[in-house]
């Protein structure tokens, strides 16, 4: 139920276990990936290192296909990260793919649609058929019933699953929210050789500005297909970017050097697309006492975190991994039983992303909680690690592994990492 990135990854996993997989998608989607109504799809999306690795795991050779079709693969110095306008120390393993989400998703859809036993069907899920404590089918808005032994809710933030379950006498999952009031805007520019081999450049506010846009404009750019730059700017509360091109260019000129260069030398192609992300939301199905058999939830229907950290596509892929692990396990042998093993595995991934994003969000003065235990210590240690990552390659390598979801956030609390950061900062103080 839902044929976007999360649904397609789930379908890829299920294709190895099911005789037939139906991907039910409400939007009419063209071969180029256009046609979906989700307004955030036009925004620049990041494919973190872990997400890129999972893309190649489930769709081998897809990176090469994307690059051959115009996407850009950046490695080493082609990928540049800044904090408060300062270029961070070089880090091992920097590798990112410059591609728009519609282009990427279209390629994944073609791969999934070519799998034996997979059908892409135009229609909208409108309910479940539940009998004997398990899923037996999916009702569509068009009045059909599709028989099903196993159903995946990949319908996004607007998922109606809780209401469907409540109507059938099942409890709704507990919901956790954090209001962040983020706005972001994306524009595309015609790309030449103005930035050399740069593929990705990204700047975030840090400790020096108290995580405010006072020292340097928060934003990023990526070289994408069609010889274009995709540029995104972000801001919270009253500093959300608008759709006026002059304002967008003015903010770019207050940013890092790559943004200033593109603003001054490249022609904007098309309009500025804006999006307002009000709150992060997660639904914890693992805390329920009862749940229908043959049913799982993936993507934003399970957890939707602040997109400024670029975790969404990677979370979807890791949830597909969780589904595969569950189906391989003894508990997954009978698809008609509640998928507690899946929700437990997916919960570990969601917990890590939620911890990373919400702890960072709490640095914004308008975000009022809830605060995790020991937040002040976490914030202080996080500030020091961020400062050290600007100066030291070893600290920055570890830092980026966590940001790219290659390692768990607790990696940053290891004594060796904290000690290294302390030594770096003490040496820097001594040179002042």
PDB file of C-alpha atoms in Angstrom, residues 186-366:
ATOM      1  CA  UNK A 186      14.712  23.995  -3.306  1.00  0.00           C
ATOM      2  CA  UNK A 187      15.660  25.577  -6.630  1.00  0.00           C
ATOM      3  CA  UNK A 188      17.588  24.224  -9.589  1.00  0.00           C
ATOM      4  CA  UNK A 189      20.300  25.983 -11.586  1.00  0.00           C
ATOM      5  CA  UNK A 190      21.998  25.218 -14.888  1.00  0.00           C
ATOM      6  CA  UNK A 191      25.359  23.624 -14.124  1.00  0.00           C
ATOM      7  CA  UNK A 192      28.705  24.205 -15.816  1.00  0.00           C
ATOM      8  CA  UNK A 193      32.254  23.793 -14.497  1.00  0.00           C
ATOM      9  CA  UNK A 194      32.042  26.669 -11.999  1.00  0.00           C
ATOM     10  CA  UNK A 195      32.701  24.399  -8.990  1.00  0.00           C
ATOM     11  CA  UNK A 196      35.142  21.989 -10.590  1.00  0.00           C
ATOM     12  CA  UNK A 197      34.565  18.425  -9.399  1.00  0.00           C
ATOM     13  CA  UNK A 198      32.331  19.343  -6.446  1.00  0.00           C
ATOM     14  CA  UNK A 199      29.261  17.099  -6.243  1.00  0.00           C
ATOM     15  CA  UNK A 200      27.900  17.907  -2.773  1.00  0.00           C
ATOM     16  CA  UNK A 201      28.466  20.885  -0.450  1.00  0.00           C
ATOM     17  CA  UNK A 202      26.542  21.202   2.798  1.00  0.00           C
ATOM     18  CA  UNK A 203      26.565  23.756   5.617  1.00  0.00           C
ATOM     19  CA  UNK A 204      24.861  23.547   8.988  1.00  0.00           C
ATOM     20  CA  UNK A 205      24.823  25.944  11.940  1.00  0.00           C
ATOM     21  CA  UNK A 206      26.904  24.778  14.888  1.00  0.00           C
ATOM     22  CA  UNK A 207      28.057  25.685  18.374  1.00  0.00           C
ATOM     23  CA  UNK A 208      29.757  28.933  17.303  1.00  0.00           C
ATOM     24  CA  UNK A 209      26.386  30.381  16.235  1.00  0.00           C
ATOM     25  CA  UNK A 210      24.372  28.533  18.877  1.00  0.00           C
ATOM     26  CA  UNK A 211      22.813  26.662  15.932  1.00  0.00           C
ATOM     27  CA  UNK A 212      21.326  29.826  14.459  1.00  0.00           C
ATOM     28  CA  UNK A 213      21.752  31.217  10.904  1.00  0.00           C
ATOM     29  CA  UNK A 214      23.802  34.181  12.086  1.00  0.00           C
ATOM     30  CA  UNK A 215      27.276  33.259  10.804  1.00  0.00           C
ATOM     31  CA  UNK A 216      26.394  31.484   7.570  1.00  0.00           C
ATOM     32  CA  UNK A 217      23.190  30.541   5.737  1.00  0.00           C
ATOM     33  CA  UNK A 218      22.161  26.901   6.295  1.00  0.00           C
ATOM     34  CA  UNK A 219      21.902  25.094   2.988  1.00  0.00           C
ATOM     35  CA  UNK A 220      23.267  22.526   0.585  1.00  0.00           C
ATOM     36  CA  UNK A 221      23.746  21.867  -3.083  1.00  0.00           C
ATOM     37  CA  UNK A 222      24.207  18.745  -5.171  1.00  0.00           C
ATOM     38  CA  UNK A 223      25.169  18.178  -8.787  1.00  0.00           C
ATOM     39  CA  UNK A 224      22.268  16.186 -10.255  1.00  0.00           C
ATOM     40  CA  UNK A 225      21.152  14.748 -13.571  1.00  0.00           C
ATOM     41  CA  UNK A 226      20.443  17.077 -16.474  1.00  0.00           C
ATOM     42  CA  UNK A 227      23.551  19.211 -15.852  1.00  0.00           C
ATOM     43  CA  UNK A 228      21.843  20.981 -12.968  1.00  0.00           C
ATOM     44  CA  UNK A 229      22.584  22.093  -9.446  1.00  0.00           C
ATOM     45  CA  UNK A 230      19.865  21.350  -6.927  1.00  0.00           C
ATOM     46  CA  UNK A 231      20.076  23.856  -4.056  1.00  0.00           C
ATOM     47  CA  UNK A 232      18.154  23.642  -0.797  1.00  0.00           C
ATOM     48  CA  UNK A 233      17.930  26.279   1.945  1.00  0.00           C
ATOM     49  CA  UNK A 234      16.379  25.631   5.343  1.00  0.00           C
ATOM     50  CA  UNK A 235      15.225  27.618   8.338  1.00  0.00           C
ATOM     51  CA  UNK A 236      13.074  27.295  11.438  1.00  0.00           C
ATOM     52  CA  UNK A 237      10.027  29.200  12.670  1.00  0.00           C
ATOM     53  CA  UNK A 238      10.188  32.811  11.481  1.00  0.00           C
ATOM     54  CA  UNK A 239      13.282  32.173   9.352  1.00  0.00           C
ATOM     55  CA  UNK A 240      11.652  29.695   6.948  1.00  0.00           C
ATOM     56  CA  UNK A 241      12.621  30.430   3.313  1.00  0.00           C
ATOM     57  CA  UNK A 242       9.975  31.614   0.864  1.00  0.00           C
ATOM     58  CA  UNK A 243       9.377  31.045  -2.839  1.00  0.00           C
ATOM     59  CA  UNK A 244      10.563  34.443  -4.110  1.00  0.00           C
ATOM     60  CA  UNK A 245      13.638  33.900  -6.356  1.00  0.00           C
ATOM     61  CA  UNK A 246      15.318  37.185  -5.324  1.00  0.00           C
ATOM     62  CA  UNK A 247      15.053  36.247  -1.654  1.00  0.00           C
ATOM     63  CA  UNK A 248      16.384  32.766  -2.406  1.00  0.00           C
ATOM     64  CA  UNK A 249      19.410  34.172  -4.246  1.00  0.00           C
ATOM     65  CA  UNK A 250      20.053  36.712  -1.490  1.00  0.00           C
ATOM     66  CA  UNK A 251      20.144  33.924   1.084  1.00  0.00           C
ATOM     67  CA  UNK A 252      22.492  31.878  -1.092  1.00  0.00           C
ATOM     68  CA  UNK A 253      24.871  34.839  -1.183  1.00  0.00           C
ATOM     69  CA  UNK A 254      25.012  34.711   2.626  1.00  0.00           C
ATOM     70  CA  UNK A 255      26.041  31.053   2.480  1.00  0.00           C
ATOM     71  CA  UNK A 256      29.192  29.045   1.886  1.00  0.00           C
ATOM     72  CA  UNK A 257      31.415  29.737  -1.117  1.00  0.00           C
ATOM     73  CA  UNK A 258      29.843  27.061  -3.384  1.00  0.00           C
ATOM     74  CA  UNK A 259      26.383  28.560  -2.827  1.00  0.00           C
ATOM     75  CA  UNK A 260      27.687  32.077  -3.491  1.00  0.00           C
ATOM     76  CA  UNK A 261      29.346  30.929  -6.698  1.00  0.00           C
ATOM     77  CA  UNK A 262      26.221  29.254  -8.040  1.00  0.00           C
ATOM     78  CA  UNK A 263      24.088  32.263  -7.114  1.00  0.00           C
ATOM     79  CA  UNK A 264      26.447  34.601  -8.937  1.00  0.00           C
ATOM     80  CA  UNK A 265      27.188  32.597 -12.096  1.00  0.00           C
ATOM     81  CA  UNK A 266      24.366  30.107 -12.800  1.00  0.00           C
ATOM     82  CA  UNK A 267      20.897  30.638 -14.223  1.00  0.00           C
ATOM     83  CA  UNK A 268      17.966  29.503 -12.107  1.00  0.00           C
ATOM     84  CA  UNK A 269      15.878  26.909 -13.946  1.00  0.00           C
ATOM     85  CA  UNK A 270      12.247  26.906 -12.895  1.00  0.00           C
ATOM     86  CA  UNK A 271      10.538  28.054  -9.731  1.00  0.00           C
ATOM     87  CA  UNK A 272      11.498  27.824  -6.069  1.00  0.00           C
ATOM     88  CA  UNK A 273       9.610  24.969  -4.394  1.00  0.00           C
ATOM     89  CA  UNK A 274       8.870  25.321  -0.669  1.00  0.00           C
ATOM     90  CA  UNK A 275       7.746  22.867   1.975  1.00  0.00           C
ATOM     91  CA  UNK A 276       6.753  23.231   5.630  1.00  0.00           C
ATOM     92  CA  UNK A 277       7.574  20.349   7.970  1.00  0.00           C
ATOM     93  CA  UNK A 278       5.720  20.945  11.213  1.00  0.00           C
ATOM     94  CA  UNK A 279       6.654  18.002  13.401  1.00  0.00           C
ATOM     95  CA  UNK A 280       8.538  14.737  13.661  1.00  0.00           C
ATOM     96  CA  UNK A 281       6.208  11.794  14.335  1.00  0.00           C
ATOM     97  CA  UNK A 282       6.758   8.149  15.224  1.00  0.00           C
ATOM     98  CA  UNK A 283       4.208   5.396  15.809  1.00  0.00           C
ATOM     99  CA  UNK A 284       5.395   2.640  18.144  1.00  0.00           C
ATOM    100  CA  UNK A 285       3.508  -0.494  17.129  1.00  0.00           C
ATOM    101  CA  UNK A 286       5.908  -2.580  19.200  1.00  0.00           C
ATOM    102  CA  UNK A 287       4.280  -1.273  22.393  1.00  0.00           C
ATOM    103  CA  UNK A 288       0.876  -2.736  21.547  1.00  0.00           C
ATOM    104  CA  UNK A 289      -0.360  -5.901  23.256  1.00  0.00           C
ATOM    105  CA  UNK A 290      -2.241  -7.109  20.178  1.00  0.00           C
ATOM    106  CA  UNK A 291      -1.706  -6.586  16.479  1.00  0.00           C
ATOM    107  CA  UNK A 292      -3.118  -8.276  13.379  1.00  0.00           C
ATOM    108  CA  UNK A 293      -1.025 -10.959  11.747  1.00  0.00           C
ATOM    109  CA  UNK A 294       0.355 -10.387   8.273  1.00  0.00           C
ATOM    110  CA  UNK A 295       0.796  -6.630   8.620  1.00  0.00           C
ATOM    111  CA  UNK A 296       3.826  -4.329   8.876  1.00  0.00           C
ATOM    112  CA  UNK A 297       4.426  -0.579   8.555  1.00  0.00           C
ATOM    113  CA  UNK A 298       7.350   1.113   6.778  1.00  0.00           C
ATOM    114  CA  UNK A 299       8.597   4.572   5.828  1.00  0.00           C
ATOM    115  CA  UNK A 300       6.943   7.745   7.033  1.00  0.00           C
ATOM    116  CA  UNK A 301       3.880   5.746   8.106  1.00  0.00           C
ATOM    117  CA  UNK A 302       6.126   4.337  10.835  1.00  0.00           C
ATOM    118  CA  UNK A 303       8.393   7.292  11.573  1.00  0.00           C
ATOM    119  CA  UNK A 304       8.862  10.686   9.931  1.00  0.00           C
ATOM    120  CA  UNK A 305      11.832  12.628  11.293  1.00  0.00           C
ATOM    121  CA  UNK A 306      13.114  16.115  10.565  1.00  0.00           C
ATOM    122  CA  UNK A 307      14.223  15.945   6.895  1.00  0.00           C
ATOM    123  CA  UNK A 308      17.042  18.413   7.383  1.00  0.00           C
ATOM    124  CA  UNK A 309      19.204  15.460   8.507  1.00  0.00           C
ATOM    125  CA  UNK A 310      18.505  13.463   5.338  1.00  0.00           C
ATOM    126  CA  UNK A 311      17.561  10.219   7.103  1.00  0.00           C
ATOM    127  CA  UNK A 312      14.269   9.389   5.369  1.00  0.00           C
ATOM    128  CA  UNK A 313      15.447   7.364   2.358  1.00  0.00           C
ATOM    129  CA  UNK A 314      18.000   5.512   4.451  1.00  0.00           C
ATOM    130  CA  UNK A 315      15.433   4.687   7.124  1.00  0.00           C
ATOM    131  CA  UNK A 316      13.183   3.179   4.457  1.00  0.00           C
ATOM    132  CA  UNK A 317      15.998   0.932   3.226  1.00  0.00           C
ATOM    133  CA  UNK A 318      16.951  -0.167   6.747  1.00  0.00           C
ATOM    134  CA  UNK A 319      13.321  -0.993   7.508  1.00  0.00           C
ATOM    135  CA  UNK A 320      13.349  -3.197   4.402  1.00  0.00           C
ATOM    136  CA  UNK A 321      16.390  -4.932   5.904  1.00  0.00           C
ATOM    137  CA  UNK A 322      14.411  -5.410   9.113  1.00  0.00           C
ATOM    138  CA  UNK A 323      11.586  -6.978   7.124  1.00  0.00           C
ATOM    139  CA  UNK A 324      14.006  -9.329   5.366  1.00  0.00           C
ATOM    140  CA  UNK A 325      15.558 -10.363   8.690  1.00  0.00           C
ATOM    141  CA  UNK A 326      12.120 -11.006  10.156  1.00  0.00           C
ATOM    142  CA  UNK A 327      11.044 -13.156   7.211  1.00  0.00           C
ATOM    143  CA  UNK A 328      14.265 -15.158   7.439  1.00  0.00           C
ATOM    144  CA  UNK A 329      13.741 -15.809  11.139  1.00  0.00           C
ATOM    145  CA  UNK A 330      11.676 -18.595  12.629  1.00  0.00           C
ATOM    146  CA  UNK A 331       9.088 -16.045  13.750  1.00  0.00           C
ATOM    147  CA  UNK A 332       8.620 -14.957  10.153  1.00  0.00           C
ATOM    148  CA  UNK A 333       7.940 -18.445   8.836  1.00  0.00           C
ATOM    149  CA  UNK A 334       4.191 -17.915   9.199  1.00  0.00           C
ATOM    150  CA  UNK A 335       3.225 -14.578   7.605  1.00  0.00           C
ATOM    151  CA  UNK A 336      -0.156 -14.743   9.313  1.00  0.00           C
ATOM    152  CA  UNK A 337       1.249 -14.162  12.800  1.00  0.00           C
ATOM    153  CA  UNK A 338       1.911 -10.699  14.285  1.00  0.00           C
ATOM    154  CA  UNK A 339       5.253  -9.355  13.032  1.00  0.00           C
ATOM    155  CA  UNK A 340       6.665  -8.490  16.440  1.00  0.00           C
ATOM    156  CA  UNK A 341      10.154  -9.421  15.269  1.00  0.00           C
ATOM    157  CA  UNK A 342       9.949  -6.889  12.475  1.00  0.00           C
ATOM    158  CA  UNK A 343       8.741  -4.090  14.733  1.00  0.00           C
ATOM    159  CA  UNK A 344      11.490  -4.868  17.236  1.00  0.00           C
ATOM    160  CA  UNK A 345      14.202  -4.695  14.568  1.00  0.00           C
ATOM    161  CA  UNK A 346      12.768  -1.631  12.863  1.00  0.00           C
ATOM    162  CA  UNK A 347      12.408   0.024  16.273  1.00  0.00           C
ATOM    163  CA  UNK A 348      16.165  -0.132  16.814  1.00  0.00           C
ATOM    164  CA  UNK A 349      16.746   1.738  13.551  1.00  0.00           C
ATOM    165  CA  UNK A 350      14.013   4.289  14.236  1.00  0.00           C
ATOM    166  CA  UNK A 351      15.265   4.847  17.790  1.00  0.00           C
ATOM    167  CA  UNK A 352      18.741   5.721  16.502  1.00  0.00           C
ATOM    168  CA  UNK A 353      17.423   8.170  13.892  1.00  0.00           C
ATOM    169  CA  UNK A 354      14.968   9.701  16.348  1.00  0.00           C
ATOM    170  CA  UNK A 355      17.658  10.165  18.993  1.00  0.00           C
ATOM    171  CA  UNK A 356      20.034  11.842  16.554  1.00  0.00           C
ATOM    172  CA  UNK A 357      17.471  14.191  15.028  1.00  0.00           C
ATOM    173  CA  UNK A 358      15.470  15.189  18.093  1.00  0.00           C
ATOM    174  CA  UNK A 359      18.560  15.807  20.236  1.00  0.00           C
ATOM    175  CA  UNK A 360      19.819  18.163  17.530  1.00  0.00           C
ATOM    176  CA  UNK A 361      16.386  19.800  17.165  1.00  0.00           C
ATOM    177  CA  UNK A 362      16.321  20.681  20.854  1.00  0.00           C
ATOM    178  CA  UNK A 363      19.145  23.155  20.211  1.00  0.00           C
ATOM    179  CA  UNK A 364      16.531  25.395  18.565  1.00  0.00           C
ATOM    180  CA  UNK A 365      14.989  27.804  21.105  1.00  0.00           C
ATOM    181  CA  UNK A 366      11.442  27.323  19.791  1.00  0.00           C
TER     182      UNK A 366
END
